[in-house]
mmCIF file of C-alpha atoms in Angstrom:
data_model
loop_
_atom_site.group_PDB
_atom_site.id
_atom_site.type_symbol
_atom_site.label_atom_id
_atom_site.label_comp_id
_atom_site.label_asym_id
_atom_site.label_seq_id
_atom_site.Cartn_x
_atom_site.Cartn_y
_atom_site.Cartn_z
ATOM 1 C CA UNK T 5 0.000 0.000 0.000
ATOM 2 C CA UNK T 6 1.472 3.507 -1.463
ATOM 3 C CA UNK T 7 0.338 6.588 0.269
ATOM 4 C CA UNK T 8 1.316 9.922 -2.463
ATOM 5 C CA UNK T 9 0.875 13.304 -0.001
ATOM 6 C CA UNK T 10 0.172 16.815 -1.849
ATOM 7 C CA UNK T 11 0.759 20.023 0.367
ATOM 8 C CA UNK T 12 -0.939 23.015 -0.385
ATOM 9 C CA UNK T 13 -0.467 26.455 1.436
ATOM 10 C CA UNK T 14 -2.750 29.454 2.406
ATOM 11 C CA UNK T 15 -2.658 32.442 4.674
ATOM 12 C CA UNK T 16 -4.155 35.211 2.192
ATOM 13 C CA UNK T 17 -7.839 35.639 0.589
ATOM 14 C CA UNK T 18 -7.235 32.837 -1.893
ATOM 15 C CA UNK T 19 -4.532 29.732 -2.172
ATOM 16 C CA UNK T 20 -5.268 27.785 -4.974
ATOM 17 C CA UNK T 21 -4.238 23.665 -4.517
ATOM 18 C CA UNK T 22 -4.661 20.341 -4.773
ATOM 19 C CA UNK T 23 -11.133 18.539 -1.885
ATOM 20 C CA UNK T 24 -13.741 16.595 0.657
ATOM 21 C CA UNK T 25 -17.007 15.976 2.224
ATOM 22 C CA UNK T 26 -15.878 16.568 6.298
ATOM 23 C CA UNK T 27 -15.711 13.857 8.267
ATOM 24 C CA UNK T 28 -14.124 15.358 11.473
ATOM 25 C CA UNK T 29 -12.003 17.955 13.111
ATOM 26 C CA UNK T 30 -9.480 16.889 15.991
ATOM 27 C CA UNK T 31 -8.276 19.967 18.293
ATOM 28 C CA UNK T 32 -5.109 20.142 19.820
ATOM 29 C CA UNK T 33 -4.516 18.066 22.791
ATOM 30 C CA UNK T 34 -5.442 20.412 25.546
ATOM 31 C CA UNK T 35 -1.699 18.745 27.230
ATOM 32 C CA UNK T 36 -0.126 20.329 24.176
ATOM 33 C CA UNK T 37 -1.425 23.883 25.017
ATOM 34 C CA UNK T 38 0.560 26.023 27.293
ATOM 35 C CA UNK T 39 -0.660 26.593 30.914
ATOM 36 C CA UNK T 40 0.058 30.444 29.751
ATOM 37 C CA UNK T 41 -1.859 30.207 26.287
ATOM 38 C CA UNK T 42 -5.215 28.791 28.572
ATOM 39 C CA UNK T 43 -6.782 32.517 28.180
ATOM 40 C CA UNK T 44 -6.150 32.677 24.428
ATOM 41 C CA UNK T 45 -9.463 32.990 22.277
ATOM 42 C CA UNK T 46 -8.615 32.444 18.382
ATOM 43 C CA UNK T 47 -10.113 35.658 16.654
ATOM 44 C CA UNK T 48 -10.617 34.517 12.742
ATOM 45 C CA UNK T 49 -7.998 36.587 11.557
ATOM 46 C CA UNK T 50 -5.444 34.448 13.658
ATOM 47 C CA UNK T 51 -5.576 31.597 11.414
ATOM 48 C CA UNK T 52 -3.539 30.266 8.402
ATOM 49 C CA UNK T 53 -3.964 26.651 6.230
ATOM 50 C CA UNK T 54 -2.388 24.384 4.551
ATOM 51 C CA UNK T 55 -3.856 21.046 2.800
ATOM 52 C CA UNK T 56 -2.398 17.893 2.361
ATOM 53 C CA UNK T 57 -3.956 15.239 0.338
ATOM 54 C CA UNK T 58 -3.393 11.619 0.958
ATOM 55 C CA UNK T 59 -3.598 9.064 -1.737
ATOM 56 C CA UNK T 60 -4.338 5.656 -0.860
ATOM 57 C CA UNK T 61 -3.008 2.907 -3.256
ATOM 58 C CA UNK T 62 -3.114 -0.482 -3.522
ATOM 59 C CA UNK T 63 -1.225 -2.619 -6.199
ATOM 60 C CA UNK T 64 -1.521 0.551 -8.552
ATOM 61 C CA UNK T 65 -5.165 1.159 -7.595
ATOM 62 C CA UNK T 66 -6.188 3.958 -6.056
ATOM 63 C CA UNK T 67 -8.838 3.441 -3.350
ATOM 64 C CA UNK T 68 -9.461 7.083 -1.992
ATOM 65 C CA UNK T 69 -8.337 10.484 -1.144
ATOM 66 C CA UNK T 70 -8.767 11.787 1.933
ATOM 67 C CA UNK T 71 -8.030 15.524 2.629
ATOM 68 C CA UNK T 72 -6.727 17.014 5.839
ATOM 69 C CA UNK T 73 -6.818 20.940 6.313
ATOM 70 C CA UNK T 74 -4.531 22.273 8.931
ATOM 71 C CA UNK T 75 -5.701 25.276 10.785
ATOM 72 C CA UNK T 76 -2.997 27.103 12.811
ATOM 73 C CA UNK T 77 -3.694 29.831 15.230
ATOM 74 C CA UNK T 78 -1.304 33.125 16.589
ATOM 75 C CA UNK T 79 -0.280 30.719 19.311
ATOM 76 C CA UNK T 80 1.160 27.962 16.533
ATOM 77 C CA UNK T 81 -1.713 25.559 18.134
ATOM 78 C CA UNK T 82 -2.616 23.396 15.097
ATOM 79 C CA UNK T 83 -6.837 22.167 14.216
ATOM 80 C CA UNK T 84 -7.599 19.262 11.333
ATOM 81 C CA UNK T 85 -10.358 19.321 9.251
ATOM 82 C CA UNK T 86 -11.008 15.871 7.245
ATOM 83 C CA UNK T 87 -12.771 15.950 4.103
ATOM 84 C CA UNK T 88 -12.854 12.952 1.164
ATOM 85 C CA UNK T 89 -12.408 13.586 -2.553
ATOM 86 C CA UNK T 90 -14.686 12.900 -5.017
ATOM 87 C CA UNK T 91 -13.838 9.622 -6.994
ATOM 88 C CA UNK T 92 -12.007 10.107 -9.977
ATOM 89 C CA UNK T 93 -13.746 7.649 -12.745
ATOM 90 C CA UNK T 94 -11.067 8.512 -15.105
ATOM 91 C CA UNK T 95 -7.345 9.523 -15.269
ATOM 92 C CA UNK T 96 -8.036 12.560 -17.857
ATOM 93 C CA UNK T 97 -9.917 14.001 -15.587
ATOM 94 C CA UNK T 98 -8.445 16.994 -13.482
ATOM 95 C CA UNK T 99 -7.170 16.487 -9.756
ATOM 96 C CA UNK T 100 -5.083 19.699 -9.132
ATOM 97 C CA UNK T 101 -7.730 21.239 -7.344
ATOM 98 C CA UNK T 102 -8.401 18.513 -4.965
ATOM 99 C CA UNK T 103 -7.609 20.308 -1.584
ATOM 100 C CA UNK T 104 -7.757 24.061 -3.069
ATOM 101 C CA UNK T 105 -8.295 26.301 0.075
ATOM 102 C CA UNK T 106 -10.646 29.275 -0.796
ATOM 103 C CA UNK T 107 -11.704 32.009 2.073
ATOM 104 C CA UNK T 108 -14.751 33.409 0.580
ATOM 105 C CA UNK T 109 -17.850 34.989 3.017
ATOM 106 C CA UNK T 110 -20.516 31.847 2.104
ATOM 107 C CA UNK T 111 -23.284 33.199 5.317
ATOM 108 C CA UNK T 112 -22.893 36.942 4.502
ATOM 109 C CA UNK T 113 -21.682 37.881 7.827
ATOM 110 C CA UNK T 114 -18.499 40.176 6.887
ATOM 111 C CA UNK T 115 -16.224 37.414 8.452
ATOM 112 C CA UNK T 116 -14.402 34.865 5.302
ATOM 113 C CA UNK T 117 -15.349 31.279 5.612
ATOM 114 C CA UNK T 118 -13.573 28.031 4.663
ATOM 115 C CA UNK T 119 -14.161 26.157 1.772
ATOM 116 C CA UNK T 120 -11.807 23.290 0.913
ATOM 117 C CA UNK T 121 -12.688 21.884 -2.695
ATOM 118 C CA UNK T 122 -13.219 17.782 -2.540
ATOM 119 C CA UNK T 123 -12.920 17.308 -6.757
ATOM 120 C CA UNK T 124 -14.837 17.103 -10.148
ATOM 121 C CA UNK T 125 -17.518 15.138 -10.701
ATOM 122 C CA UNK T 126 -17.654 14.323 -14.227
ATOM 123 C CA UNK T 127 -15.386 15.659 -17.319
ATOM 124 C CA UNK T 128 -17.443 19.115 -17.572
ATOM 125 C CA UNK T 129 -16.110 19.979 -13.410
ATOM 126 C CA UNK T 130 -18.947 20.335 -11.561
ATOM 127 C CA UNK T 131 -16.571 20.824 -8.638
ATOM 128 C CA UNK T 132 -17.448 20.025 -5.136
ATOM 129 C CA UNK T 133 -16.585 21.757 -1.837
ATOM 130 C CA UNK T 134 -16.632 21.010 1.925
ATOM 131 C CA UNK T 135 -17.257 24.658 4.076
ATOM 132 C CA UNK T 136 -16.855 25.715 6.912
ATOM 133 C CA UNK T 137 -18.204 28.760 8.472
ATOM 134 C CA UNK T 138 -16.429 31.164 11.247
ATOM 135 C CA UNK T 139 -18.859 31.136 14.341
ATOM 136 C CA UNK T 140 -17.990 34.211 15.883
ATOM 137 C CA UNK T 141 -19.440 33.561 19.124
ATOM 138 C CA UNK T 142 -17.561 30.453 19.786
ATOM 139 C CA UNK T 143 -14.757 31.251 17.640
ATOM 140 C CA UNK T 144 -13.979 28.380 15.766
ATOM 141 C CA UNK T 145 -15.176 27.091 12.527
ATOM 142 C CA UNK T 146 -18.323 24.381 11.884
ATOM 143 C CA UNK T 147 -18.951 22.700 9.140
ATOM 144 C CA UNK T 148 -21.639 23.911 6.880
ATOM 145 C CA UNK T 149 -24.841 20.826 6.223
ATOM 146 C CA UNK T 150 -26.377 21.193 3.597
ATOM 147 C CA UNK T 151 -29.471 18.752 1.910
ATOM 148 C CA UNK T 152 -28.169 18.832 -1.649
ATOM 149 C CA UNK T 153 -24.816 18.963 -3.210
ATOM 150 C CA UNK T 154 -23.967 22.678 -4.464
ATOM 151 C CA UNK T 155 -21.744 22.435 -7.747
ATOM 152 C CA UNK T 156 -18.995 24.965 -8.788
ATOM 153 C CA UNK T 157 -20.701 27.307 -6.509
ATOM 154 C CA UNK T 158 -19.880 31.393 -6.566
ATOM 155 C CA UNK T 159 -20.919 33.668 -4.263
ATOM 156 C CA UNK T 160 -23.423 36.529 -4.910
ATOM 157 C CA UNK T 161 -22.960 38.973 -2.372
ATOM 158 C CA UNK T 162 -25.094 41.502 -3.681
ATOM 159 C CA UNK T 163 -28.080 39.299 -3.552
ATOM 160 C CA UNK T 164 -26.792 37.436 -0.695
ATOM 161 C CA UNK T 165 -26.897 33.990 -2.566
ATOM 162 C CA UNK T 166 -24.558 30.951 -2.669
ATOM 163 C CA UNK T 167 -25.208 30.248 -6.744
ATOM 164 C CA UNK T 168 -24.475 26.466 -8.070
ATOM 165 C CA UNK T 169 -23.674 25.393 -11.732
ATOM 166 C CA UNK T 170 -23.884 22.211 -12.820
ATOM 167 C CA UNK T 171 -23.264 21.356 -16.626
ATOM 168 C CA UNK T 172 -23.619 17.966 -18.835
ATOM 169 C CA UNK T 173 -22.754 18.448 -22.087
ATOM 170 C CA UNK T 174 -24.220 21.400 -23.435
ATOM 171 C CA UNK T 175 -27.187 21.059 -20.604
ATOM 172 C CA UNK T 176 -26.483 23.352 -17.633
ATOM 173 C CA UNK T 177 -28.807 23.708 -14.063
ATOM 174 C CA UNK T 178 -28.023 26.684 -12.021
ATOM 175 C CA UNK T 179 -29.426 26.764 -8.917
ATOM 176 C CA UNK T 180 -29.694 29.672 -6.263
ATOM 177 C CA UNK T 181 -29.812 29.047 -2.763
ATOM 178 C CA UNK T 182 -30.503 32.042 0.177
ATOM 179 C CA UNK T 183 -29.943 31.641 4.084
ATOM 180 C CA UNK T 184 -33.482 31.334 6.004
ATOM 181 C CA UNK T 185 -33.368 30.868 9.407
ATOM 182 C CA UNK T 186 -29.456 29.863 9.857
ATOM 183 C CA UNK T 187 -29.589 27.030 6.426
ATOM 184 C CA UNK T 188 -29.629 27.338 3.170
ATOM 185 C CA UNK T 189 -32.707 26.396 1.080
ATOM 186 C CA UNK T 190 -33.033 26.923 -2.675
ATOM 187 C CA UNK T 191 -34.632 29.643 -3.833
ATOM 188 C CA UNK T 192 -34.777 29.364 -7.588
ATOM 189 C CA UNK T 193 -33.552 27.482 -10.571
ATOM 190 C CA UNK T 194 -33.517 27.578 -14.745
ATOM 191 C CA UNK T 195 -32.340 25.500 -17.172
ATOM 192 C CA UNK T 196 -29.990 26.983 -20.136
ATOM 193 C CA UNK T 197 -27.433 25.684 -22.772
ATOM 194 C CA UNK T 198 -23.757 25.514 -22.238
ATOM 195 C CA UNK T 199 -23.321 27.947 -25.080
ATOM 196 C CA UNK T 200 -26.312 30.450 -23.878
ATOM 197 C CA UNK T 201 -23.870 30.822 -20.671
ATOM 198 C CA UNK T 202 -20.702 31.489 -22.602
ATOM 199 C CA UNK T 203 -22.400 34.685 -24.089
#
């Protein structure tokens, strides 16, 4: 059994790299803190991340891979976040952004989120994410549930709407979703060709 790591690096607004549905989050040993860090609160801005991206082989077939975003405070005391990638049906199709870190405001609250992207899921993208949003009151992040998956999404901040575009061939489904009552519900959705979007 071969395990292939990929490290990818972010501290600014964006850091592009090699995706996940979360599956955990494992704090630092309280041991490991020191006795004069005990009155620390992590403000948002504190934190930086890196992902690393695990491949797990066997004989030349690869079984899964599972993401791990690291989340280090002021104080150097270090959170994981575990997502899993989409699986990859076919060797043309792209993995570079498996584990690509993006900080982009997904509940409209002024404060950047997480969103950690888990993969393609067919030739066209369709690119998933795992997110997780800053709760200001406890000051840590938790991971955003949501019913249905929410392709390639953007954010419209005008509008307040997390937007998600799915395309198969030249069929394409955008859906918009809005916040109601702390979740995020859909709130429309149209049908339009590939080439009606290009324009």
């Amino acid at each position: 059994m071969v395990v292939v790591t990929m490290l990818a690096a972010c501290g600014g607004q964006k850091s592009p790299q090699a995706g996940g549905h979360g599956i955990g989050i494992d704090s630092t040993p309280a041991a490991q803190i020191d006795a004069e860090d005990t009155d620390y609160v992590p403000q948002r801005a504190d934190y930086s991340f890196r992902s690393d991206v695990r491949t797990i082989t066997d004989d030349g077939e690869v079984l899964w891979d599972t993401i791990i975003v690291y989340l280090t405070d002021a104080k150097g005391h270090t959170q994981e976040l575990y997502g899993q990638a989409q699986p990859l049906d076919t060797l043309q199709w792209d993995k570079t952004s498996i584990g690509e870190i993006l900080e982009d405001d997904w509940n409209f609250d002024g404060i950047p989120d997480l969103q950690v992207c888990t993969g393609p899921t067919n030739g066209f993208g369709n690119y998933t994410y795992d997110v997780w949003l800053w709760n200001d009151q406890v000051h840590k992040f938790e991971e955003l549930k949501y019913d249905c998956e929410i392709y390639s999404p953007s954010i419209d901040s005008d509008n307040k709407r997390i937007v998600s575009v799915w395309r198969l061939d030249d069929d394409v489904e955008i859906i918009r979703y809005k916040w109601k009552d702390g979740k995020l519900i859909e709130s429309d959705r149209e049908q339009i060709s590939a080439s009606d979007l290009a324009e």
